[in-house]
Amino acid sequence: MGRTYKADAVVLRSLRFGEADRVLHLYTAERGRVNAIAKGVRKTTSRFGGRLEPLTHAQLLLHEGRGELHTISGADIVTAHAGVRGAPYALAVAQIGSEAVLKLFPEPEPHPRVFEGLVRFLDLLERGIDPGPDPVLEAAGLGFQLKLLALAGYLPHLESCAGCGAPGPLVGYSAASGGAVCERCTVEDGAFVLRPGSLEAVAALVERPLVAGALPRPAAADAVRVVETTYEHHGGFRLRTLHA
Ligand SMILES: [Zn+2]
């Protein structure tokens, strides 16, 4: 029983399983999240060798049996992203993005734009980025997380007060209201106060193509708070990689 299918996949996580196998947590274009077993990958004679490491983008041949774990029967590497794994700063940024995908899109449902965004994010890091002071504050990682939140339906509303609709001025951010809020709603919602320039920086990260680089520290710290409070309020989780 079962059937074999092809999938365009990124390895998000790789866990030891038994004597010689690994369970891979995959994000695929066709089916969203899939967990698959790569048999014998820890043997030196393995067909896959060490090729299916975390962050690898590959065309996989998968077999769907009766269990929840699918079996990998073939792999063609598209991009290994070995450069990211070899650069501690880029790797830390990539791990934040991987964890955000794992937590925000845990279901086996296709979201092609999430997959495309993940590949673009990893390819950007693979081209090489200048290490900044803190991977948590990196624009590429924050931009990717904000875009994922938008794709998950938690798009931050930033044009007018998300609480009362007032046109502005917008001085705070409320995850409960889903966006930037006016002074009165900041107090009433228990929102946090955004520092000057932060609202514009967050809006740019949401709207513009993903770029690498350093943001001014106050704006970056506020953007981290926007994503964290949104994860907590809407998803009920925290990212371990944001607190490494
Ligand atoms: Zn308001």
PDB file of C-alpha atoms and ligand atoms in Angstrom:
ATOM      1  CA  MET A   1       0.000   0.000   0.000  1.00  0.00           C
ATOM      2  CA  GLY A   2       0.961   3.622  -0.293  1.00  0.00           C
ATOM      3  CA  ARG A   3       2.115   5.848  -3.045  1.00  0.00           C
ATOM      4  CA  THR A   4       5.239   7.630  -4.146  1.00  0.00           C
ATOM      5  CA  TYR A   5       5.319  11.368  -4.864  1.00  0.00           C
ATOM      6  CA  LYS A   6       7.821  14.105  -5.646  1.00  0.00           C
ATOM      7  CA  ALA A   7       8.232  17.127  -3.418  1.00  0.00           C
ATOM      8  CA  ASP A   8      10.190  20.358  -3.558  1.00  0.00           C
ATOM      9  CA  ALA A   9      11.384  20.479   0.041  1.00  0.00           C
ATOM     10  CA  VAL A  10      13.509  22.323   2.580  1.00  0.00           C
ATOM     11  CA  VAL A  11      14.897  20.416   5.572  1.00  0.00           C
ATOM     12  CA  LEU A  12      13.941  22.433   8.651  1.00  0.00           C
ATOM     13  CA  ARG A  13      15.133  20.010  11.303  1.00  0.00           C
ATOM     14  CA  SER A  14      16.912  16.653  11.406  1.00  0.00           C
ATOM     15  CA  LEU A  15      16.596  14.323  14.389  1.00  0.00           C
ATOM     16  CA  ARG A  16      18.432  11.078  15.114  1.00  0.00           C
ATOM     17  CA  PHE A  17      16.174   8.063  14.921  1.00  0.00           C
ATOM     18  CA  GLY A  18      17.215   4.564  15.884  1.00  0.00           C
ATOM     19  CA  GLU A  19      20.662   3.246  15.022  1.00  0.00           C
ATOM     20  CA  ALA A  20      21.280   4.804  11.652  1.00  0.00           C
ATOM     21  CA  ASP A  21      18.217   6.749  10.571  1.00  0.00           C
ATOM     22  CA  ARG A  22      17.069  10.342  10.771  1.00  0.00           C
ATOM     23  CA  VAL A  23      13.642  11.893  10.918  1.00  0.00           C
ATOM     24  CA  LEU A  24      13.512  15.057   8.843  1.00  0.00           C
ATOM     25  CA  HIS A  25      10.999  17.824   9.458  1.00  0.00           C
ATOM     26  CA  LEU A  26      10.381  19.148   5.964  1.00  0.00           C
ATOM     27  CA  TYR A  27       8.584  22.129   4.534  1.00  0.00           C
ATOM     28  CA  THR A  28       7.350  21.268   1.048  1.00  0.00           C
ATOM     29  CA  ALA A  29       5.815  23.317  -1.758  1.00  0.00           C
ATOM     30  CA  GLU A  30       3.211  20.640  -2.481  1.00  0.00           C
ATOM     31  CA  ARG A  31       2.023  19.625   0.987  1.00  0.00           C
ATOM     32  CA  GLY A  32       3.341  22.074   3.544  1.00  0.00           C
ATOM     33  CA  ARG A  33       4.794  20.341   6.605  1.00  0.00           C
ATOM     34  CA  VAL A  34       5.801  16.704   6.146  1.00  0.00           C
ATOM     35  CA  ASN A  35       7.829  14.477   8.472  1.00  0.00           C
ATOM     36  CA  ALA A  36       9.908  11.862   6.705  1.00  0.00           C
ATOM     37  CA  ILE A  37      12.385   9.190   7.620  1.00  0.00           C
ATOM     38  CA  ALA A  38      15.729   9.004   5.837  1.00  0.00           C
ATOM     39  CA  LYS A  39      16.850   5.443   6.393  1.00  0.00           C
ATOM     40  CA  GLY A  40      20.497   4.669   6.866  1.00  0.00           C
ATOM     41  CA  VAL A  41      21.639   8.290   6.446  1.00  0.00           C
ATOM     42  CA  ARG A  42      24.041   7.971   9.355  1.00  0.00           C
ATOM     43  CA  LYS A  43      25.883   5.079   7.721  1.00  0.00           C
ATOM     44  CA  THR A  44      28.866   6.029   5.606  1.00  0.00           C
ATOM     45  CA  THR A  45      27.476   3.896   2.783  1.00  0.00           C
ATOM     46  CA  SER A  46      24.172   5.794   2.699  1.00  0.00           C
ATOM     47  CA  ARG A  47      22.854   6.879  -0.671  1.00  0.00           C
ATOM     48  CA  PHE A  48      22.041  10.278   0.798  1.00  0.00           C
ATOM     49  CA  GLY A  49      25.217  10.528   2.864  1.00  0.00           C
ATOM     50  CA  GLY A  50      25.257  13.759   4.803  1.00  0.00           C
ATOM     51  CA  ARG A  51      23.448  15.540   2.021  1.00  0.00           C
ATOM     52  CA  LEU A  52      20.094  16.087   3.696  1.00  0.00           C
ATOM     53  CA  GLU A  53      21.322  18.391   6.427  1.00  0.00           C
ATOM     54  CA  PRO A  54      19.138  21.139   7.889  1.00  0.00           C
ATOM     55  CA  LEU A  55      18.491  24.079   5.488  1.00  0.00           C
ATOM     56  CA  THR A  56      19.085  21.906   2.411  1.00  0.00           C
ATOM     57  CA  HIS A  57      16.690  22.573  -0.474  1.00  0.00           C
ATOM     58  CA  ALA A  58      16.118  19.340  -2.419  1.00  0.00           C
ATOM     59  CA  GLN A  59      13.788  17.627  -4.838  1.00  0.00           C
ATOM     60  CA  LEU A  60      12.725  14.542  -2.930  1.00  0.00           C
ATOM     61  CA  LEU A  61      11.057  11.314  -3.859  1.00  0.00           C
ATOM     62  CA  LEU A  62       8.852  10.340  -0.940  1.00  0.00           C
ATOM     63  CA  HIS A  63       6.814   7.288  -0.185  1.00  0.00           C
ATOM     64  CA  GLU A  64       3.610   7.684   1.725  1.00  0.00           C
ATOM     65  CA  GLY A  65       2.727   4.597   3.712  1.00  0.00           C
ATOM     66  CA  ARG A  66       0.158   4.011   6.360  1.00  0.00           C
ATOM     67  CA  GLY A  67       2.025   5.800   9.134  1.00  0.00           C
ATOM     68  CA  GLU A  68       2.485   9.499   9.646  1.00  0.00           C
ATOM     69  CA  LEU A  69       6.166   9.316   8.695  1.00  0.00           C
ATOM     70  CA  HIS A  70       6.820   9.243   4.973  1.00  0.00           C
ATOM     71  CA  THR A  71       9.981   7.568   3.656  1.00  0.00           C
ATOM     72  CA  ILE A  72      12.580   9.309   1.520  1.00  0.00           C
ATOM     73  CA  SER A  73      13.550   7.150  -1.441  1.00  0.00           C
ATOM     74  CA  GLY A  74      15.449   9.677  -3.533  1.00  0.00           C
ATOM     75  CA  ALA A  75      17.015  13.139  -3.276  1.00  0.00           C
ATOM     76  CA  ASP A  76      18.389  15.658  -5.776  1.00  0.00           C
ATOM     77  CA  ILE A  77      19.979  18.632  -4.080  1.00  0.00           C
ATOM     78  CA  VAL A  78      18.868  22.033  -5.436  1.00  0.00           C
ATOM     79  CA  THR A  79      20.902  24.171  -3.000  1.00  0.00           C
ATOM     80  CA  ALA A  80      22.715  22.698  -0.010  1.00  0.00           C
ATOM     81  CA  HIS A  81      23.023  26.089   1.758  1.00  0.00           C
ATOM     82  CA  ALA A  82      26.358  24.853   3.125  1.00  0.00           C
ATOM     83  CA  GLY A  83      27.570  28.456   3.240  1.00  0.00           C
ATOM     84  CA  VAL A  84      24.831  29.309   5.735  1.00  0.00           C
ATOM     85  CA  ARG A  85      25.625  26.300   7.941  1.00  0.00           C
ATOM     86  CA  GLY A  86      29.283  27.345   7.908  1.00  0.00           C
ATOM     87  CA  ALA A  87      28.678  30.966   8.995  1.00  0.00           C
ATOM     88  CA  PRO A  88      27.548  31.260  12.640  1.00  0.00           C
ATOM     89  CA  TYR A  89      25.708  34.582  12.225  1.00  0.00           C
ATOM     90  CA  ALA A  90      23.835  33.553   9.041  1.00  0.00           C
ATOM     91  CA  LEU A  91      23.097  30.153  10.601  1.00  0.00           C
ATOM     92  CA  ALA A  92      21.560  31.774  13.696  1.00  0.00           C
ATOM     93  CA  VAL A  93      19.360  33.969  11.461  1.00  0.00           C
ATOM     94  CA  ALA A  94      18.359  30.905   9.391  1.00  0.00           C
ATOM     95  CA  GLN A  95      17.456  28.961  12.545  1.00  0.00           C
ATOM     96  CA  ILE A  96      15.130  31.755  13.686  1.00  0.00           C
ATOM     97  CA  GLY A  97      13.399  31.679  10.288  1.00  0.00           C
ATOM     98  CA  SER A  98      13.191  27.856  10.326  1.00  0.00           C
ATOM     99  CA  GLU A  99      11.636  27.819  13.790  1.00  0.00           C
ATOM    100  CA  ALA A 100       9.109  30.488  12.744  1.00  0.00           C
ATOM    101  CA  VAL A 101       8.022  28.292   9.785  1.00  0.00           C
ATOM    102  CA  LEU A 102       7.805  25.209  12.049  1.00  0.00           C
ATOM    103  CA  LYS A 103       5.664  27.006  14.620  1.00  0.00           C
ATOM    104  CA  LEU A 104       3.450  29.088  12.306  1.00  0.00           C
ATOM    105  CA  PHE A 105       2.813  26.429   9.634  1.00  0.00           C
ATOM    106  CA  PRO A 106       2.718  23.051  11.429  1.00  0.00           C
ATOM    107  CA  GLU A 107       0.055  21.455   9.229  1.00  0.00           C
ATOM    108  CA  PRO A 108       0.405  19.287   6.105  1.00  0.00           C
ATOM    109  CA  GLU A 109      -1.343  21.928   3.989  1.00  0.00           C
ATOM    110  CA  PRO A 110       0.307  23.591   1.018  1.00  0.00           C
ATOM    111  CA  HIS A 111       1.187  27.290   1.280  1.00  0.00           C
ATOM    112  CA  PRO A 112       3.285  27.813  -1.859  1.00  0.00           C
ATOM    113  CA  ARG A 113       4.132  31.402  -0.893  1.00  0.00           C
ATOM    114  CA  VAL A 114       5.558  30.264   2.440  1.00  0.00           C
ATOM    115  CA  PHE A 115       7.753  27.742   0.624  1.00  0.00           C
ATOM    116  CA  GLU A 116       8.877  30.338  -1.953  1.00  0.00           C
ATOM    117  CA  GLY A 117       9.608  32.835   0.819  1.00  0.00           C
ATOM    118  CA  LEU A 118      11.627  30.261   2.761  1.00  0.00           C
ATOM    119  CA  VAL A 119      13.750  29.450  -0.288  1.00  0.00           C
ATOM    120  CA  ARG A 120      14.295  33.157  -1.039  1.00  0.00           C
ATOM    121  CA  PHE A 121      15.273  33.780   2.591  1.00  0.00           C
ATOM    122  CA  LEU A 122      17.817  30.922   2.638  1.00  0.00           C
ATOM    123  CA  ASP A 123      19.211  31.854  -0.797  1.00  0.00           C
ATOM    124  CA  LEU A 124      19.689  35.447   0.408  1.00  0.00           C
ATOM    125  CA  LEU A 125      21.645  34.207   3.445  1.00  0.00           C
ATOM    126  CA  GLU A 126      23.655  31.824   1.240  1.00  0.00           C
ATOM    127  CA  ARG A 127      24.816  34.734  -0.952  1.00  0.00           C
ATOM    128  CA  GLY A 128      26.558  36.020   2.168  1.00  0.00           C
ATOM    129  CA  ILE A 129      25.550  38.641   4.714  1.00  0.00           C
ATOM    130  CA  ASP A 130      27.685  40.834   6.924  1.00  0.00           C
ATOM    131  CA  PRO A 131      27.545  39.654  10.516  1.00  0.00           C
ATOM    132  CA  GLY A 132      25.781  42.219  12.684  1.00  0.00           C
ATOM    133  CA  PRO A 133      25.909  42.591  16.463  1.00  0.00           C
ATOM    134  CA  ASP A 134      22.988  40.231  17.112  1.00  0.00           C
ATOM    135  CA  PRO A 135      21.259  37.773  14.730  1.00  0.00           C
ATOM    136  CA  VAL A 136      17.912  38.452  16.461  1.00  0.00           C
ATOM    137  CA  LEU A 137      18.091  42.068  15.192  1.00  0.00           C
ATOM    138  CA  GLU A 138      19.007  41.156  11.576  1.00  0.00           C
ATOM    139  CA  ALA A 139      16.711  42.768   8.978  1.00  0.00           C
ATOM    140  CA  ALA A 140      16.531  39.597   6.840  1.00  0.00           C
ATOM    141  CA  GLY A 141      15.281  37.526   9.777  1.00  0.00           C
ATOM    142  CA  LEU A 142      12.823  40.165  11.003  1.00  0.00           C
ATOM    143  CA  GLY A 143      11.523  40.807   7.481  1.00  0.00           C
ATOM    144  CA  PHE A 144      11.022  37.077   6.922  1.00  0.00           C
ATOM    145  CA  GLN A 145       9.159  36.649  10.223  1.00  0.00           C
ATOM    146  CA  LEU A 146       6.872  39.626   9.509  1.00  0.00           C
ATOM    147  CA  LYS A 147       6.112  38.269   6.021  1.00  0.00           C
ATOM    148  CA  LEU A 148       5.325  34.853   7.535  1.00  0.00           C
ATOM    149  CA  LEU A 149       2.974  36.500  10.024  1.00  0.00           C
ATOM    150  CA  ALA A 150       1.227  38.239   7.139  1.00  0.00           C
ATOM    151  CA  LEU A 151       0.891  34.901   5.264  1.00  0.00           C
ATOM    152  CA  ALA A 152      -0.465  33.285   8.452  1.00  0.00           C
ATOM    153  CA  GLY A 153      -3.203  35.928   8.535  1.00  0.00           C
ATOM    154  CA  TYR A 154      -1.724  38.047  11.322  1.00  0.00           C
ATOM    155  CA  LEU A 155      -0.800  40.939   9.035  1.00  0.00           C
ATOM    156  CA  PRO A 156       0.020  43.872  11.304  1.00  0.00           C
ATOM    157  CA  HIS A 157      -2.297  46.780  10.576  1.00  0.00           C
ATOM    158  CA  LEU A 158      -0.074  49.860  10.421  1.00  0.00           C
ATOM    159  CA  GLU A 159      -1.953  52.606   8.523  1.00  0.00           C
ATOM    160  CA  SER A 160      -4.480  53.710  11.140  1.00  0.00           C
ATOM    161  CA  CYS A 161      -5.209  52.825  14.760  1.00  0.00           C
ATOM    162  CA  ALA A 162      -5.962  49.072  14.907  1.00  0.00           C
ATOM    163  CA  GLY A 163      -8.013  49.695  18.044  1.00  0.00           C
ATOM    164  CA  CYS A 164     -10.335  52.595  17.217  1.00  0.00           C
ATOM    165  CA  GLY A 165      -9.613  53.497  13.597  1.00  0.00           C
ATOM    166  CA  ALA A 166      -8.227  56.967  14.370  1.00  0.00           C
ATOM    167  CA  PRO A 167      -5.890  58.108  11.574  1.00  0.00           C
ATOM    168  CA  GLY A 168      -3.095  58.822  14.025  1.00  0.00           C
ATOM    169  CA  PRO A 169      -0.742  59.679  15.475  1.00  0.00           C
ATOM    170  CA  LEU A 170       0.180  56.033  16.087  1.00  0.00           C
ATOM    171  CA  VAL A 171       2.445  55.593  19.075  1.00  0.00           C
ATOM    172  CA  GLY A 172       2.112  51.986  20.238  1.00  0.00           C
ATOM    173  CA  TYR A 173       1.749  48.393  19.089  1.00  0.00           C
ATOM    174  CA  SER A 174      -0.978  46.064  20.300  1.00  0.00           C
ATOM    175  CA  ALA A 175      -0.876  42.371  19.332  1.00  0.00           C
ATOM    176  CA  ALA A 176      -4.406  42.021  20.724  1.00  0.00           C
ATOM    177  CA  SER A 177      -5.700  44.682  18.300  1.00  0.00           C
ATOM    178  CA  GLY A 178      -3.408  43.422  15.554  1.00  0.00           C
ATOM    179  CA  GLY A 179      -1.397  46.505  14.788  1.00  0.00           C
ATOM    180  CA  ALA A 180      -0.284  50.017  15.571  1.00  0.00           C
ATOM    181  CA  VAL A 181      -2.476  51.995  17.962  1.00  0.00           C
ATOM    182  CA  CYS A 182      -3.107  55.609  18.994  1.00  0.00           C
ATOM    183  CA  GLU A 183      -2.121  57.032  22.363  1.00  0.00           C
ATOM    184  CA  ARG A 184      -5.503  56.365  24.009  1.00  0.00           C
ATOM    185  CA  CYS A 185      -5.640  52.747  22.741  1.00  0.00           C
ATOM    186  CA  THR A 186      -2.021  52.202  23.800  1.00  0.00           C
ATOM    187  CA  VAL A 187      -3.068  52.912  27.380  1.00  0.00           C
ATOM    188  CA  GLU A 188      -6.378  51.005  27.184  1.00  0.00           C
ATOM    189  CA  ASP A 189      -4.909  47.923  25.433  1.00  0.00           C
ATOM    190  CA  GLY A 190      -1.775  47.785  27.546  1.00  0.00           C
ATOM    191  CA  ALA A 191       0.156  48.069  24.275  1.00  0.00           C
ATOM    192  CA  PHE A 192       3.867  48.810  24.193  1.00  0.00           C
ATOM    193  CA  VAL A 193       5.135  52.205  23.079  1.00  0.00           C
ATOM    194  CA  LEU A 194       6.964  52.307  19.753  1.00  0.00           C
ATOM    195  CA  ARG A 195      10.077  54.443  19.564  1.00  0.00           C
ATOM    196  CA  PRO A 196      10.445  57.114  16.852  1.00  0.00           C
ATOM    197  CA  GLY A 197      11.102  55.522  13.470  1.00  0.00           C
ATOM    198  CA  SER A 198      10.034  52.021  14.534  1.00  0.00           C
ATOM    199  CA  LEU A 199       6.608  52.084  12.868  1.00  0.00           C
ATOM    200  CA  GLU A 200       8.159  53.106   9.540  1.00  0.00           C
ATOM    201  CA  ALA A 201      10.864  50.435   9.896  1.00  0.00           C
ATOM    202  CA  VAL A 202       8.311  47.669  10.598  1.00  0.00           C
ATOM    203  CA  ALA A 203       6.120  48.832   7.683  1.00  0.00           C
ATOM    204  CA  ALA A 204       9.136  48.720   5.359  1.00  0.00           C
ATOM    205  CA  LEU A 205      10.041  45.198   6.515  1.00  0.00           C
ATOM    206  CA  VAL A 206       6.480  44.020   5.817  1.00  0.00           C
ATOM    207  CA  GLU A 207       6.117  45.666   2.411  1.00  0.00           C
ATOM    208  CA  ARG A 208       9.537  45.658   0.772  1.00  0.00           C
ATOM    209  CA  PRO A 209      11.471  42.700  -0.652  1.00  0.00           C
ATOM    210  CA  LEU A 210      13.644  40.856   1.833  1.00  0.00           C
ATOM    211  CA  VAL A 211      17.041  42.480   2.368  1.00  0.00           C
ATOM    212  CA  ALA A 212      19.946  41.741   4.655  1.00  0.00           C
ATOM    213  CA  GLY A 213      21.493  44.345   6.880  1.00  0.00           C
ATOM    214  CA  ALA A 214      21.454  46.164  10.156  1.00  0.00           C
ATOM    215  CA  LEU A 215      18.514  48.253  11.314  1.00  0.00           C
ATOM    216  CA  PRO A 216      18.882  51.053  13.835  1.00  0.00           C
ATOM    217  CA  ARG A 217      18.890  49.230  17.179  1.00  0.00           C
ATOM    218  CA  PRO A 218      15.722  50.809  18.693  1.00  0.00           C
ATOM    219  CA  ALA A 219      13.694  50.035  15.550  1.00  0.00           C
ATOM    220  CA  ALA A 220      15.062  46.480  15.384  1.00  0.00           C
ATOM    221  CA  ALA A 221      14.299  45.877  19.069  1.00  0.00           C
ATOM    222  CA  ASP A 222      10.735  47.165  18.571  1.00  0.00           C
ATOM    223  CA  ALA A 223      10.319  44.937  15.486  1.00  0.00           C
ATOM    224  CA  VAL A 224      11.405  41.943  17.620  1.00  0.00           C
ATOM    225  CA  ARG A 225       8.750  42.916  20.165  1.00  0.00           C
ATOM    226  CA  VAL A 226       6.108  43.173  17.413  1.00  0.00           C
ATOM    227  CA  VAL A 227       6.828  39.618  16.200  1.00  0.00           C
ATOM    228  CA  GLU A 228       7.170  38.158  19.713  1.00  0.00           C
ATOM    229  CA  THR A 229       3.956  39.655  21.067  1.00  0.00           C
ATOM    230  CA  THR A 230       2.137  38.499  17.903  1.00  0.00           C
ATOM    231  CA  TYR A 231       3.462  34.921  18.297  1.00  0.00           C
ATOM    232  CA  GLU A 232       2.385  34.904  21.924  1.00  0.00           C
ATOM    233  CA  HIS A 233      -1.023  36.470  21.415  1.00  0.00           C
ATOM    234  CA  HIS A 234      -2.138  34.682  18.237  1.00  0.00           C
ATOM    235  CA  GLY A 235      -0.127  31.458  18.324  1.00  0.00           C
ATOM    236  CA  GLY A 236       0.423  30.977  22.045  1.00  0.00           C
ATOM    237  CA  PHE A 237       4.117  30.198  21.559  1.00  0.00           C
ATOM    238  CA  ARG A 238       7.570  31.710  21.845  1.00  0.00           C
ATOM    239  CA  LEU A 239      10.527  31.087  19.553  1.00  0.00           C
ATOM    240  CA  ARG A 240      13.370  29.376  21.403  1.00  0.00           C
ATOM    241  CA  THR A 241      15.842  30.780  18.853  1.00  0.00           C
ATOM    242  CA  LEU A 242      14.909  34.375  19.774  1.00  0.00           C
ATOM    243  CA  HIS A 243      16.090  33.665  23.320  1.00  0.00           C
ATOM    244  CA  ALA A 244      19.285  31.752  22.606  1.00  0.00           C
TER     245      ALA A 244
HETATM  246 ZN    ZN B   1      -7.065  54.115  18.887  1.00  0.00          ZN
END
